[in-house]
Amino acid sequence: MIRSMTGFGEAERATPAGLLRVELKTVNHRFFNASMRTPYGFDRHEAAMQGWLKEYVSRGHVSLSMSLDTSVTAAEEPVPELDLGRARHYRDALERMGRELGLEGGVTVDVLARFRDLFRTPEQSAEPVEIEAEELEVVVRGAAEALVAMRDREGESLAADLGGRLDAMAEHLEAVSRAAPDRLVRERDRLRAVIDELVGDAGVDEERLVREVAHMADKWDINEEIVRFRSHIALFREAMAEDDHQPVGKRLGFLVQEMHREANTIGSKANDPEISARSVALKEEIERLREQLENVE
């Protein structure tokens, strides 16, 4: 099946150490590549996290962002602390302003409560937080599952676009297959007319003409290229339809290379305006396929 290399997933879990949150983002990359941004002290888990992620992502650049809010634990809610020093500063400043401007009324609790920066959460400890690897694995895998689900949805859109490209190529190949025999007939008639004009009443050596046309037919033959191209399209469709969740991007990339080779050969043997035009159209569709495959795992 087709799976996009672009995606996003997130998960969070309340742990005894605090609220653990993981965000995953993936973009195109030829191989698996991971970068991680974790809280202080969590780097010791990075090797394990890479191993978990590889079970879900085979290709693509993975960015993991992890945060741990220690003010929110499984056992208690955070309690704001009053910054008394800042409150005294505000009180003194307000009283001075009242005196100098001749304003009535004193500084009350209601007035000071409007200053939100007088209340703050406790500072987090600079010591590394201990957390069980099992807790960490649950969150990382949860984010990875959400990521894969999004990549699968994106893959469905990619598969629809790729299928449309394959349909267009199949139509071009059918037109080439129909046009190929006619060019030999036209060339035979052209040669006969040229010979008639040159030799006049001496007549055309039909046996010689037949040999020339046969040689030309062998030289211009594109039947093998058309058969191979159709086979590549069929294999491409089979790979897209597989439901084993295995990466297919590299295999499809190889098939695209082979398609391009056949299209080039068809163009070089064309000797016909319509076939030449169809060859160009085939290569345009192949290039669009190649661009889209940059997004396929």
CSV table of N, CA and C in Angstrom, one decimal, residues 13 48 89 128 134 146 186 188 206 230 261 271-272 288-289:
chain,number,residue,atom,x,y,z
A,13,ARG,N,0.5,11.6,28.4
A,13,ARG,CA,0.1,10.7,29.4
A,13,ARG,C,0.5,11.3,30.8
A,48,ALA,N,16.7,3.8,22.8
A,48,ALA,CA,15.4,3.0,22.9
A,48,ALA,C,14.3,3.6,22.0
A,89,HIS,N,6.4,46.1,45.6
A,89,HIS,CA,6.9,47.1,44.6
A,89,HIS,C,5.7,47.7,43.9
A,128,PRO,N,17.8,16.1,36.9
A,128,PRO,CA,17.1,15.3,35.9
A,128,PRO,C,15.9,14.5,36.5
A,134,GLU,N,8.9,2.3,30.7
A,134,GLU,CA,7.6,1.8,30.2
A,134,GLU,C,6.6,2.9,30.0
A,146,ALA,N,-0.5,7.5,15.9
A,146,ALA,CA,-1.2,8.6,15.3
A,146,ALA,C,-0.5,9.1,14.0
A,186,ARG,N,2.9,3.8,-44.6
A,186,ARG,CA,3.2,5.2,-45.3
A,186,ARG,C,4.6,5.2,-45.8
A,188,ARG,N,6.4,2.7,-46.9
A,188,ARG,CA,6.5,1.8,-48.1
A,188,ARG,C,6.0,2.6,-49.3
A,206,GLU,N,10.0,-5.0,-56.7
A,206,GLU,CA,9.1,-5.2,-55.6
A,206,GLU,C,9.9,-6.1,-54.5
A,230,ARG,N,4.0,-1.8,-20.5
A,230,ARG,CA,2.7,-2.3,-19.9
A,230,ARG,C,3.0,-3.1,-18.7
A,261,ARG,N,13.2,4.5,-19.4
A,261,ARG,CA,14.1,3.9,-20.4
A,261,ARG,C,13.3,3.5,-21.6
A,271,ASN,N,9.9,8.0,-35.6
A,271,ASN,CA,9.8,8.3,-37.0
A,271,ASN,C,8.3,8.5,-37.4
A,272,ASP,N,7.6,9.2,-36.4
A,272,ASP,CA,6.2,9.5,-36.7
A,272,ASP,C,5.8,10.6,-35.7
A,288,ARG,N,6.2,13.3,-13.4
A,288,ARG,CA,5.2,13.6,-12.4
A,288,ARG,C,5.1,12.5,-11.4
A,289,LEU,N,5.2,11.2,-11.9
A,289,LEU,CA,5.3,10.1,-11.0
A,289,LEU,C,6.5,10.2,-10.1
